[in-house]
């Protein structure tokens, strides 16, 4: 009997959907256009052809290892290239994330693409324009100074009939031009001897160009990594219960021998998987395979209380200092009034709507991997280490996946597929189940902050001491992934820090210390509570703690919380401007105390919070309504002012801010990983709820465009102040202070009754 496989799109076509045509892959000519013309080996960053190609039809292709994660960078990078080349953005194609065709520009993470890859693309495009003008000058017999360019056509100033197009100059051919290149990855500096345009000359940068990636996503034509199919491909699943991973004591191979389509069981070290002819057969085999596991040596905290005790009593392995000024400990002893509070933040998930998926085709010492990873070159290195083959023998081809928020910085699924493919001798596709994803995705770390502050003469805040106790990333660029750990590879260090921004370092308190203590979290065996970078790593928690206590102090002093912040933002005009912009947008009314309680069943309040992150500034004002009988919080409106320097695409930035706010509300109100001493118990969307469409608040965004400031990313900044603004709005409505996220009805109700929520 033959097995009929239908892709989602084939099903849609068969069902008479409006989609009339589609391609699962770009045409072969497109896929290999650049590498086919490159003489031998990997692209060289010192060759202009490694960055820019011009087709016979005048289309410009930009090559970059950065990848589109749903954030709009594909369009923004195209705008930057179009600007320098003086061509329409409609003529720009961006070829992303193929390690055989691009230069390593570092992982797409930390909201740093526009900041770091943007200048690289800009300089490459400027160098291309310079070369094209040189060629045009020769062709037209006119000095470069007498030439002008419009939409890829070079003409003589004052004689527009004398012209030549970019396509006529180099269309379909190589530039064969060397450019300057110093440094590597995110620090790579290109063509520094070429002067790009000044912001005053920009015509394309700064415009709300429609995002390239959205129309095919809306019509269903977009090709995701989940759609990749290779002739002869098999399907795999890994057997990985959501508890501490140990060695398989027994594997009953007979338990799945009758599953139709089953091919083989794969075991390497503690890694156990199955391979089958179809995905359904792989699912059935994985579910039916009887495995007993040995007793774990690892002991995990069984609940939040045990975790807090671990965080506060375990010696850190490193301290990250955000600021250290004066002597806050000594100053606190001399102040007239002191404040002290402890704040808690849970493990949270990246919560990709689409689970991890990858296809690997491993033969001998050659491997090709199709992945939705954020760092193709990082995945290439991990696969090479896993298979013990040279990196240049591994090709990683990016295909877009679900929005990942840092999850696919560390692509576990690609390693799973590679191990299964090598064992099966065929290409293998692996897609994690929802239980796999919730159980084994590396979580955003749990945190606990202790904050002390003191008021001196003239009611001045003179001492601020902020200590973040955080778990580091046990999964990161310097660590190893799950499959690697299961086959016996060992990490070489304790982990990577969870950041140190957001603890109040933005304010000019006379005596200030803001530090983050990183608590060891590596265990003898892989655990479901493994940790990694989650959007704006660690900063939502720190901002929630610092901005909450600051508003609490303002109320205690009878000061307006906006005015109090402005008092200590001395010397930082951008911070001052962004806070004032948000306040002006909502016509902020001074509020020195929480609203008086009323007999109404629900009460309303407004709260403010702000932050600075990686060169950008954001201030948020939340408007909430709290149901007094239940403690349920409804966020009605978020107003946010945003300054990320020069804005490349205002519509794209606004898209990013909207997504950031919505996820920030979700993380503040709902998201918390449940666990016990064995592992994770939040294994589906029912046990790990996220914000639903009817719960999304009204959004009001103020963009501050600073053409004199280099652009930075907008992918993380605006999510940071949202939980703090909501907590302060709840305080404004009820007078109850929240010390622990998420702000569940039970926690809010306890805080309102004074029976919880304030554990210090």
XYZ file of C-alpha atoms in Angstrom:
760
model
C 0.000 0.000 0.000
C 1.323 3.395 -0.915
C 1.227 6.186 1.627
C -0.148 9.460 0.318
C 1.454 12.557 1.836
C -0.229 15.926 1.516
C 1.352 19.174 2.543
C -0.769 21.872 4.141
C -0.761 23.796 0.888
C -1.634 20.803 -1.208
C -4.575 20.269 1.093
C -5.604 23.892 0.701
C -5.393 23.612 -3.066
C -7.417 20.437 -3.063
C -9.995 22.088 -0.880
C -10.493 24.851 -3.411
C -8.787 27.628 -1.492
C -8.054 30.864 -3.297
C -4.354 30.077 -3.463
C -3.635 29.247 -7.069
C 0.125 28.846 -7.136
C 3.045 28.458 -4.808
C 6.655 27.370 -4.581
C 8.060 25.317 -1.750
C 11.552 26.496 -2.605
C 13.075 29.377 -4.471
C 14.168 28.544 -7.969
C 17.494 26.741 -8.151
C 18.962 29.653 -10.105
C 18.173 31.967 -7.200
C 19.460 29.574 -4.596
C 22.902 29.286 -6.106
C 23.243 32.534 -8.009
C 25.985 33.991 -5.903
C 27.938 30.906 -4.941
C 27.942 29.641 -8.518
C 29.800 32.732 -9.585
C 32.154 32.756 -6.645
C 35.475 31.036 -7.342
C 35.814 28.260 -4.794
C 35.051 28.080 -1.101
C 33.055 30.254 1.234
C 32.293 33.901 0.501
C 35.079 36.291 1.434
C 34.018 39.372 3.428
C 36.635 41.386 1.546
C 34.878 40.787 -1.763
C 32.012 43.078 -2.702
C 30.367 40.144 -4.488
C 29.883 38.468 -1.108
C 27.448 41.217 -0.160
C 25.771 42.598 -3.271
C 24.795 41.160 -6.657
C 22.995 42.876 -9.536
C 20.924 40.764 -11.885
C 20.440 41.202 -15.613
C 17.017 42.697 -14.910
C 18.472 45.259 -12.503
C 17.320 43.429 -9.407
C 19.724 43.905 -6.519
C 20.348 40.971 -4.189
C 21.752 41.606 -0.718
C 23.345 38.636 1.031
C 23.211 38.468 4.820
C 23.448 35.812 7.498
C 20.855 37.726 9.506
C 17.428 36.119 9.356
C 13.846 37.345 9.291
C 12.151 36.278 12.522
C 8.954 38.162 11.876
C 10.495 41.421 13.044
C 10.703 43.161 9.667
C 14.498 43.339 9.393
C 14.409 41.975 5.857
C 12.566 45.079 4.734
C 14.632 47.444 6.867
C 17.947 46.078 5.569
C 16.595 46.345 2.015
C 15.726 49.996 2.653
C 19.264 50.669 3.854
C 20.746 49.068 0.728
C 18.255 50.802 -1.564
C 19.093 54.148 -0.010
C 22.819 53.882 -0.629
C 22.410 52.453 -4.132
C 19.742 54.925 -5.205
C 17.386 52.223 -6.386
C 13.791 51.567 -5.498
C 13.307 49.298 -2.506
C 11.067 47.257 -4.818
C 14.164 46.129 -6.711
C 15.894 44.757 -3.635
C 15.959 41.065 -2.767
C 17.477 39.896 0.504
C 19.028 36.432 0.570
C 19.251 35.444 4.232
C 20.815 32.826 6.430
C 22.596 30.371 4.117
C 26.041 29.587 5.507
C 27.296 28.703 2.027
C 26.285 32.057 0.559
C 26.698 34.600 3.340
C 29.235 36.043 5.759
C 28.805 35.382 9.481
C 27.307 38.594 10.891
C 26.487 36.999 14.284
C 23.256 35.495 15.536
C 20.047 37.437 14.998
C 19.324 38.230 18.628
C 19.361 40.953 21.224
C 17.581 43.368 18.884
C 20.981 44.213 17.376
C 20.489 43.619 13.643
C 19.785 47.209 12.656
C 22.503 48.438 14.997
C 25.243 46.092 13.780
C 24.304 44.514 10.444
C 22.689 47.737 9.229
C 26.020 49.593 8.962
C 27.616 46.560 7.287
C 24.946 46.488 4.583
C 25.041 50.260 4.245
C 28.804 50.315 3.688
C 28.680 47.430 1.224
C 25.953 49.194 -0.745
C 27.865 52.454 -0.661
C 30.947 50.652 -1.973
C 28.849 49.107 -4.747
C 27.463 52.493 -5.734
C 30.979 53.919 -5.857
C 32.111 51.122 -8.194
C 29.012 51.456 -10.377
C 29.634 55.186 -10.767
C 33.236 54.487 -11.740
C 32.092 52.056 -14.410
C 29.427 54.484 -15.599
C 31.961 57.275 -15.867
C 34.071 55.098 -18.156
C 31.053 54.067 -20.201
C 29.659 57.571 -20.609
C 32.995 59.334 -20.844
C 32.008 61.726 -18.109
C 33.647 62.409 -14.707
C 31.920 60.811 -11.729
C 31.228 64.258 -10.302
C 29.001 64.983 -13.325
C 26.832 61.898 -12.827
C 23.601 61.347 -10.962
C 21.629 58.185 -10.185
C 17.929 57.579 -10.082
C 16.430 54.137 -9.520
C 19.478 52.310 -10.743
C 20.037 54.438 -13.855
C 23.150 56.605 -14.044
C 22.856 59.704 -16.199
C 24.831 62.802 -16.956
C 23.698 65.851 -15.039
C 22.002 68.192 -17.514
C 21.794 65.522 -20.245
C 19.447 62.769 -19.114
C 19.531 61.060 -22.514
C 23.118 60.088 -21.845
C 22.624 57.274 -19.405
C 23.381 53.662 -18.494
C 21.691 51.337 -16.021
C 23.273 49.278 -13.271
C 22.074 46.180 -15.130
C 23.880 47.282 -18.281
C 27.052 47.868 -16.291
C 27.281 44.669 -14.258
C 23.971 42.824 -14.602
C 24.568 39.103 -14.091
C 28.297 39.588 -13.677
C 30.627 39.842 -10.702
C 32.007 43.129 -9.420
C 35.433 41.573 -8.696
C 36.150 44.441 -6.334
C 37.948 44.162 -2.998
C 36.660 46.193 -0.052
C 38.032 46.850 3.405
C 36.956 44.371 6.078
C 38.154 44.354 9.686
C 36.869 42.335 12.620
C 34.312 39.574 12.447
C 30.651 38.765 12.989
C 28.787 41.600 14.736
C 31.988 43.625 15.063
C 32.848 43.387 11.353
C 33.604 46.808 9.862
C 33.239 47.110 6.096
C 34.467 49.629 3.547
C 35.259 52.300 6.104
C 37.030 54.266 3.386
C 33.725 54.822 1.555
C 31.538 57.695 2.692
C 27.847 56.783 2.881
C 24.988 59.247 2.599
C 24.211 61.534 5.509
C 20.774 61.180 7.161
C 19.762 64.534 5.682
C 19.929 62.961 2.209
C 17.736 59.963 3.036
C 14.702 59.336 0.845
C 14.000 55.636 1.461
C 15.284 55.212 5.001
C 12.675 56.683 7.303
C 9.736 55.765 5.081
C 6.982 53.294 6.074
C 7.861 50.791 3.354
C 5.476 47.777 3.399
C 7.125 44.688 4.794
C 8.175 42.180 2.132
C 7.436 39.159 4.259
C 3.829 39.858 5.165
C 1.774 39.298 1.954
C 2.827 35.643 1.471
C 2.189 34.997 5.150
C -1.312 36.368 4.830
C -2.069 34.364 1.685
C -0.512 31.150 2.982
C 2.199 31.106 0.320
C 5.078 31.631 2.744
C 7.437 28.680 3.051
C 8.355 27.778 6.604
C 10.880 25.265 7.840
C 7.943 23.023 8.707
C 7.179 22.814 4.965
C 10.611 21.623 3.862
C 10.501 18.258 2.116
C 13.485 16.376 0.659
C 13.115 13.427 -1.727
C 13.439 10.193 0.241
C 13.121 12.029 3.536
C 12.161 10.142 6.694
C 10.585 11.472 9.872
C 11.944 11.308 13.383
C 10.911 11.864 16.969
C 13.000 11.883 20.121
C 11.800 10.123 23.259
C 12.344 12.701 25.942
C 9.911 12.794 28.896
C 9.615 16.257 30.548
C 11.541 15.169 33.629
C 15.199 15.036 34.537
C 16.826 13.184 31.672
C 18.754 10.068 32.649
C 20.133 7.011 30.905
C 17.642 4.560 29.417
C 17.789 1.432 31.580
C 15.773 -0.710 29.162
C 14.330 -0.216 25.673
C 11.699 -2.702 24.544
C 12.228 -2.722 20.792
C 9.405 -5.214 20.297
C 6.943 -2.614 21.615
C 6.919 -0.779 18.278
C 7.860 -3.403 15.712
C 4.288 -3.553 14.456
C 3.839 0.212 14.000
C 3.221 0.674 10.244
C 6.009 2.732 8.671
C 8.408 2.309 11.573
C 12.043 2.164 10.370
C 14.411 2.019 13.307
C 15.268 2.991 16.865
C 18.294 5.237 17.314
C 20.258 5.314 20.530
C 23.470 7.191 21.197
C 24.414 7.667 24.842
C 21.240 8.816 26.591
C 19.716 10.015 23.330
C 16.841 7.821 22.148
C 14.804 8.448 19.010
C 12.763 6.717 16.373
C 12.743 7.073 12.591
C 9.767 6.257 10.384
C 8.493 6.704 6.863
C 5.804 9.210 7.837
C 5.392 11.744 10.590
C 2.329 9.949 11.922
C 4.273 6.697 12.103
C 7.084 8.498 13.959
C 4.573 9.944 16.424
C 2.976 6.561 17.016
C 6.315 4.847 17.455
C 7.577 7.493 19.885
C 4.435 7.176 21.963
C 4.448 3.381 21.954
C 8.138 2.736 22.598
C 8.584 1.348 26.091
C 11.613 2.843 27.806
C 12.515 2.680 31.467
C 14.869 5.323 32.764
C 17.483 5.132 35.475
C 17.113 7.078 38.717
C 18.321 10.689 38.429
C 21.220 12.028 40.431
C 19.895 15.600 40.137
C 17.687 17.125 42.811
C 15.619 20.138 41.773
C 13.722 22.664 43.912
C 10.207 21.283 44.231
C 8.421 24.650 44.395
C 8.917 28.419 44.376
C 9.815 28.584 48.061
C 12.611 26.065 47.642
C 13.779 27.899 44.529
C 13.880 31.225 46.419
C 15.915 29.618 49.165
C 18.303 28.270 46.531
C 18.614 31.675 44.838
C 19.361 33.539 48.064
C 21.648 31.043 49.807
C 23.772 29.794 46.905
C 27.033 31.586 46.210
C 27.105 33.233 42.801
C 29.794 32.342 40.299
C 29.934 35.834 38.826
C 28.606 39.322 39.507
C 27.442 41.587 36.686
C 27.731 45.269 37.591
C 25.443 47.792 35.899
C 26.537 50.738 38.020
C 28.416 51.298 41.264
C 28.611 54.883 42.485
C 29.261 56.180 45.984
C 28.612 53.940 48.982
C 24.914 53.045 49.181
C 25.357 50.683 52.132
C 26.962 53.374 54.256
C 24.559 56.056 53.012
C 21.541 53.931 53.898
C 22.639 53.920 57.521
C 22.532 57.700 57.615
C 19.197 58.229 55.876
C 16.023 59.375 57.596
C 13.847 56.712 56.072
C 14.599 53.405 54.426
C 12.656 51.155 52.082
C 13.310 47.502 51.451
C 11.449 45.029 49.275
C 11.891 41.655 47.614
C 10.491 40.895 44.151
C 10.034 37.579 42.405
C 9.855 36.603 38.749
C 8.992 33.100 37.485
C 10.445 30.838 34.855
C 8.750 31.825 31.612
C 8.602 30.262 28.184
C 9.475 31.665 24.786
C 6.167 30.079 23.830
C 6.685 29.656 20.102
C 3.285 29.116 18.515
C 4.909 26.753 16.016
C 7.142 24.146 17.681
C 10.771 23.511 16.751
C 11.372 21.806 13.420
C 14.422 20.978 11.299
C 15.502 18.721 8.468
C 18.989 17.238 8.320
C 20.660 15.289 5.556
C 23.901 13.739 6.770
C 26.085 11.563 4.587
C 29.621 10.729 5.620
C 31.368 13.936 6.603
C 28.843 16.173 4.839
C 25.716 17.611 6.413
C 22.996 19.921 5.150
C 20.483 21.305 7.634
C 17.322 23.285 6.989
C 16.482 25.183 10.137
C 14.570 28.144 11.531
C 17.525 28.963 13.774
C 18.408 32.540 14.683
C 22.106 31.907 14.113
C 22.892 29.764 11.062
C 26.605 29.919 11.774
C 26.051 29.062 15.439
C 23.962 26.064 14.398
C 26.638 25.113 11.877
C 29.223 25.074 14.684
C 27.018 23.021 17.013
C 26.211 20.458 14.313
C 29.905 20.172 13.405
C 30.785 19.609 17.062
C 27.997 17.083 17.478
C 28.995 15.063 14.401
C 32.710 15.715 14.862
C 33.198 17.009 11.331
C 34.730 20.309 10.143
C 32.388 23.314 10.139
C 32.948 23.884 6.422
C 31.423 20.447 5.816
C 28.130 21.628 7.272
C 25.726 23.812 5.354
C 22.835 25.423 7.235
C 20.003 26.859 5.158
C 17.589 29.133 6.960
C 13.863 28.753 6.491
C 11.579 30.941 8.540
C 9.882 29.420 11.563
C 7.602 30.709 14.261
C 8.423 33.899 16.170
C 11.036 32.669 18.627
C 12.038 35.528 21.012
C 15.464 33.957 21.610
C 14.298 30.324 21.628
C 15.975 29.507 18.329
C 19.261 31.082 19.280
C 19.761 27.537 20.478
C 18.325 25.142 17.914
C 17.978 21.804 19.688
C 15.832 20.327 16.941
C 18.567 20.632 14.300
C 20.837 18.482 16.452
C 18.070 15.904 16.925
C 17.564 15.708 13.159
C 21.310 15.427 12.511
C 21.783 12.486 14.889
C 18.772 10.658 13.460
C 19.805 11.353 9.859
C 23.298 10.022 10.351
C 21.944 6.861 11.987
C 19.268 6.361 9.321
C 21.497 7.157 6.347
C 18.799 9.419 4.928
C 17.428 12.913 5.315
C 15.286 13.110 8.460
C 12.728 15.713 9.426
C 12.040 16.267 13.130
C 9.198 18.357 14.479
C 8.806 18.667 18.224
C 5.376 18.096 19.739
C 3.747 20.719 21.932
C 4.712 18.655 24.988
C 8.306 18.499 23.710
C 8.393 22.272 23.201
C 6.854 23.257 26.518
C 8.773 20.578 28.357
C 12.233 21.052 26.917
C 12.538 24.544 25.502
C 15.141 26.414 27.586
C 13.165 28.729 29.868
C 13.598 32.385 30.658
C 15.321 32.215 34.074
C 13.544 32.730 37.392
C 14.781 35.771 39.329
C 14.615 37.315 42.783
C 15.554 40.915 43.544
C 16.298 42.605 46.842
C 16.043 46.394 46.692
C 16.916 48.926 49.376
C 16.561 52.702 49.175
C 17.018 55.587 51.592
C 15.699 59.156 51.874
C 18.062 61.832 53.171
C 17.798 65.552 53.762
C 15.165 67.546 51.859
C 13.311 64.305 51.094
C 15.979 63.381 48.589
C 16.554 59.800 47.492
C 20.267 59.424 48.202
C 20.843 55.658 48.431
C 19.815 52.866 46.034
C 20.988 49.280 46.314
C 19.632 46.726 43.845
C 20.694 43.081 43.800
C 19.309 40.663 41.219
C 19.676 36.973 42.040
C 19.268 35.251 38.696
C 19.877 31.912 37.122
C 22.250 32.218 34.147
C 21.671 30.776 30.695
C 22.657 27.146 30.887
C 22.045 27.077 27.133
C 23.864 29.704 25.092
C 26.533 30.414 22.517
C 29.276 29.133 24.810
C 27.269 26.205 26.130
C 25.993 22.998 24.515
C 22.570 21.898 23.344
C 20.326 19.111 24.568
C 21.291 16.300 22.181
C 24.972 17.095 22.634
C 24.563 16.786 26.384
C 22.661 13.529 26.007
C 25.432 11.891 24.003
C 27.971 12.807 26.659
C 29.411 16.197 25.685
C 30.094 18.524 28.615
C 29.790 22.325 28.843
C 32.996 24.153 29.623
C 31.555 26.831 31.884
C 28.743 27.567 34.344
C 26.590 29.558 31.957
C 26.097 33.022 30.543
C 24.708 35.941 32.530
C 21.048 36.974 32.303
C 21.879 40.672 31.896
C 22.115 43.544 34.346
C 20.095 46.416 32.859
C 16.890 47.804 34.316
C 17.679 47.934 38.030
C 17.485 51.714 38.341
C 20.892 52.594 36.878
C 19.189 55.153 34.653
C 18.641 57.475 37.627
C 21.320 59.770 39.062
C 21.007 58.747 42.705
C 23.994 59.965 44.702
C 24.876 56.501 46.014
C 23.908 53.646 43.721
C 24.740 50.026 43.225
C 22.944 47.848 40.698
C 24.329 44.342 40.322
C 23.210 40.912 39.177
C 24.417 37.797 40.951
C 24.472 34.760 38.681
C 23.621 31.610 40.631
C 24.976 28.263 39.357
C 22.279 26.156 37.704
C 24.061 23.504 35.659
C 23.026 20.042 36.808
C 24.622 16.603 36.376
C 21.862 15.676 33.919
C 19.742 17.605 31.388
C 16.727 19.168 33.125
C 13.512 20.619 31.669
C 14.215 23.809 33.663
C 17.264 24.544 31.529
C 17.565 28.290 30.858
C 18.421 30.694 28.038
C 17.885 34.204 26.710
C 14.238 35.279 26.535
C 13.311 38.601 24.900
C 15.022 41.468 26.787
C 16.763 38.922 29.037
C 16.141 39.512 32.720
C 15.192 43.143 32.269
C 11.413 42.885 32.619
C 11.945 41.466 36.069
C 14.510 44.052 37.129
C 12.423 46.915 35.739
C 9.336 45.568 37.527
C 11.248 45.625 40.832
C 13.011 48.971 40.478
C 10.129 50.924 38.926
C 7.618 49.466 41.391
C 9.648 50.508 44.413
C 10.269 53.927 42.914
C 6.526 54.556 42.504
C 5.962 53.240 46.018
C 8.492 55.738 47.359
C 6.861 58.541 45.367
C 3.470 57.762 46.906
C 4.974 57.556 50.376
C 6.596 60.957 49.887
C 3.407 62.400 48.419
C 5.199 63.036 45.143
C 3.896 62.510 41.638
C 5.654 59.421 40.170
C 6.439 61.171 36.869
C 7.867 64.204 38.615
C 9.931 62.035 40.951
C 11.515 60.220 38.018
C 12.250 63.445 36.151
C 14.002 64.741 39.265
C 16.642 62.003 38.947
C 16.985 61.862 35.142
C 19.422 64.729 35.202
C 21.846 64.809 32.312
C 19.914 62.328 30.197
C 17.833 64.329 27.759
C 16.600 61.325 25.804
C 15.284 59.693 28.982
C 13.595 62.920 30.001
C 12.068 63.439 26.571
C 10.653 59.924 26.313
C 9.030 60.121 29.742
C 7.534 63.530 29.029
C 6.273 62.328 25.646
C 4.352 59.455 27.215
C 2.945 61.683 29.962
C 1.861 64.339 27.478
C 0.190 61.764 25.252
C -2.115 60.620 28.073
C -2.458 64.126 29.500
C -1.069 62.804 32.744
C -2.757 64.207 35.832
C -0.532 64.427 38.864
C -1.297 61.637 41.299
C 0.441 61.659 44.653
C -1.542 58.831 46.284
C -3.471 55.767 45.103
C -7.079 56.400 44.132
C -9.520 56.358 47.022
C -11.424 53.147 47.337
C -15.036 53.195 46.278
C -18.081 50.973 46.474
C -17.893 50.183 42.778
C -17.213 46.531 41.889
C -14.119 47.527 39.954
C -11.548 50.286 40.269
C -9.309 51.953 37.687
C -5.778 53.232 37.836
C -2.802 54.479 35.817
C 0.826 53.568 36.294
C 4.075 54.689 34.726
C 7.408 52.976 34.160
C 10.410 53.562 31.971
C 13.664 51.985 30.929
C 16.807 52.267 28.893
C 18.123 49.302 26.958
C 21.114 49.027 24.630
C 20.971 52.648 23.551
C 17.174 52.963 23.315
C 14.575 54.487 25.646
C 10.954 53.638 26.372
C 8.347 54.966 28.789
C 4.979 53.269 29.275
C 1.763 54.313 30.953
C -0.726 51.539 31.680
C -4.410 51.981 32.366
C -6.001 49.077 34.192
C -9.273 48.029 35.745
C -9.248 45.710 38.754
C -12.231 43.588 39.729
C -12.353 43.977 43.492
C -14.090 40.699 44.320
C -11.721 38.512 42.313
C -8.514 40.496 41.866
C -8.705 40.049 38.094
C -6.745 42.735 36.228
C -7.828 43.960 32.800
C -5.337 46.164 30.967
C -7.401 48.691 29.012
C -4.754 50.822 27.354
C -0.976 51.078 27.059
C 0.598 54.315 25.882
C 4.262 54.017 25.047
C 6.859 56.545 23.923
C 9.819 55.036 22.107
C 13.252 56.340 21.107
C 15.513 53.938 19.190
C 17.530 56.671 17.480
C 17.042 57.195 13.751
C 14.030 55.235 12.552
C 14.603 53.167 9.416
C 10.976 52.106 8.929
C 8.394 53.748 11.227
C 5.701 51.241 10.315
C 8.049 48.361 11.083
C 9.064 49.912 14.399
C 5.421 50.377 15.323
C 4.770 46.701 14.475
C 7.564 45.723 16.802
C 6.340 47.904 19.633
C 2.823 46.508 19.368
C 4.130 42.960 19.583
C 6.404 43.857 22.468
C 3.591 45.414 24.454
C 1.215 42.517 23.881
C 3.807 39.985 24.956
C 4.709 42.185 27.937
C 1.083 42.217 29.078
C 0.904 38.455 28.645
C 4.066 37.884 30.671
C 2.885 40.273 33.377
C -0.583 38.786 33.844
C -0.440 35.144 32.860
C 2.842 33.444 32.137
C 4.466 31.181 34.716
C 6.081 27.769 34.255
C 4.792 25.248 36.784
C 7.293 22.687 38.035
C 7.966 20.152 40.711
C 11.030 18.286 41.880
C 11.104 16.182 38.719
C 10.557 18.702 35.946
C 8.016 20.895 34.157
C 4.271 20.365 34.541
C 3.143 23.167 32.174
C 2.993 21.068 29.026
C 0.255 22.720 26.956
C -1.464 26.064 26.412
C -4.057 25.162 29.024
C -1.449 24.919 31.747
C 0.627 27.792 30.340
C -1.938 30.341 29.109
C -0.948 33.385 27.064
C -2.889 36.544 26.230
C -5.829 36.062 23.885
C -6.978 38.521 21.227
C -9.991 39.839 23.198
C -7.625 40.666 26.093
C -5.291 42.860 24.054
C -5.476 46.471 25.273
C -5.774 49.608 23.187
C -2.307 50.716 22.133
C -1.095 54.260 21.669
C 2.455 54.705 20.418
C 4.641 57.798 20.248
C 7.717 57.470 18.047
C 10.633 59.800 18.660
C 12.807 59.889 15.543
C 16.330 61.093 16.225
C 18.084 61.518 12.918
C 21.280 62.537 14.711
C 21.511 59.264 16.642
C 22.533 55.969 15.058
C 19.629 53.529 14.940
C 19.341 50.670 17.392
C 16.901 47.800 17.404
C 13.262 47.923 18.408
C 12.780 44.217 19.007
C 13.011 44.174 22.794
C 13.048 47.639 24.338
C 9.332 48.347 24.578
C 8.381 45.111 26.303
C 10.557 45.966 29.301
C 8.483 48.599 31.192
C 5.093 46.933 30.641
C 4.884 44.723 33.775
C 6.116 47.573 35.975
C 3.620 50.028 34.490
C 0.786 47.538 35.053
C 1.871 46.870 38.649
C 1.996 50.604 39.315
C -1.445 51.038 37.762
C -2.812 48.300 40.038
C -1.290 50.165 42.975
C -2.865 53.377 41.750
C -6.252 51.654 41.536
C -6.150 49.632 44.734
C -3.269 50.758 46.950
C -1.941 47.191 46.849
C 1.688 46.562 46.008
C 2.540 43.545 43.899
C 5.822 41.811 44.556
C 5.553 38.751 42.381
C 4.710 38.148 38.718
C 2.532 37.135 37.038
C -0.223 39.266 38.558
C -2.774 36.497 38.859
C -6.166 37.239 40.425
C -5.110 35.268 43.521
C -1.939 37.342 43.994
C -3.741 40.640 43.383
C -6.556 39.698 45.735
C -4.056 38.666 48.405
C -2.210 41.952 48.003
C -5.481 43.901 48.275
C -6.356 42.048 51.459
C -2.861 42.518 52.814
C -2.446 38.751 53.131
C 0.034 38.260 50.364
C 1.789 39.881 47.493
C 4.045 41.721 49.913
C 6.419 39.194 51.335
C 8.797 41.821 52.681
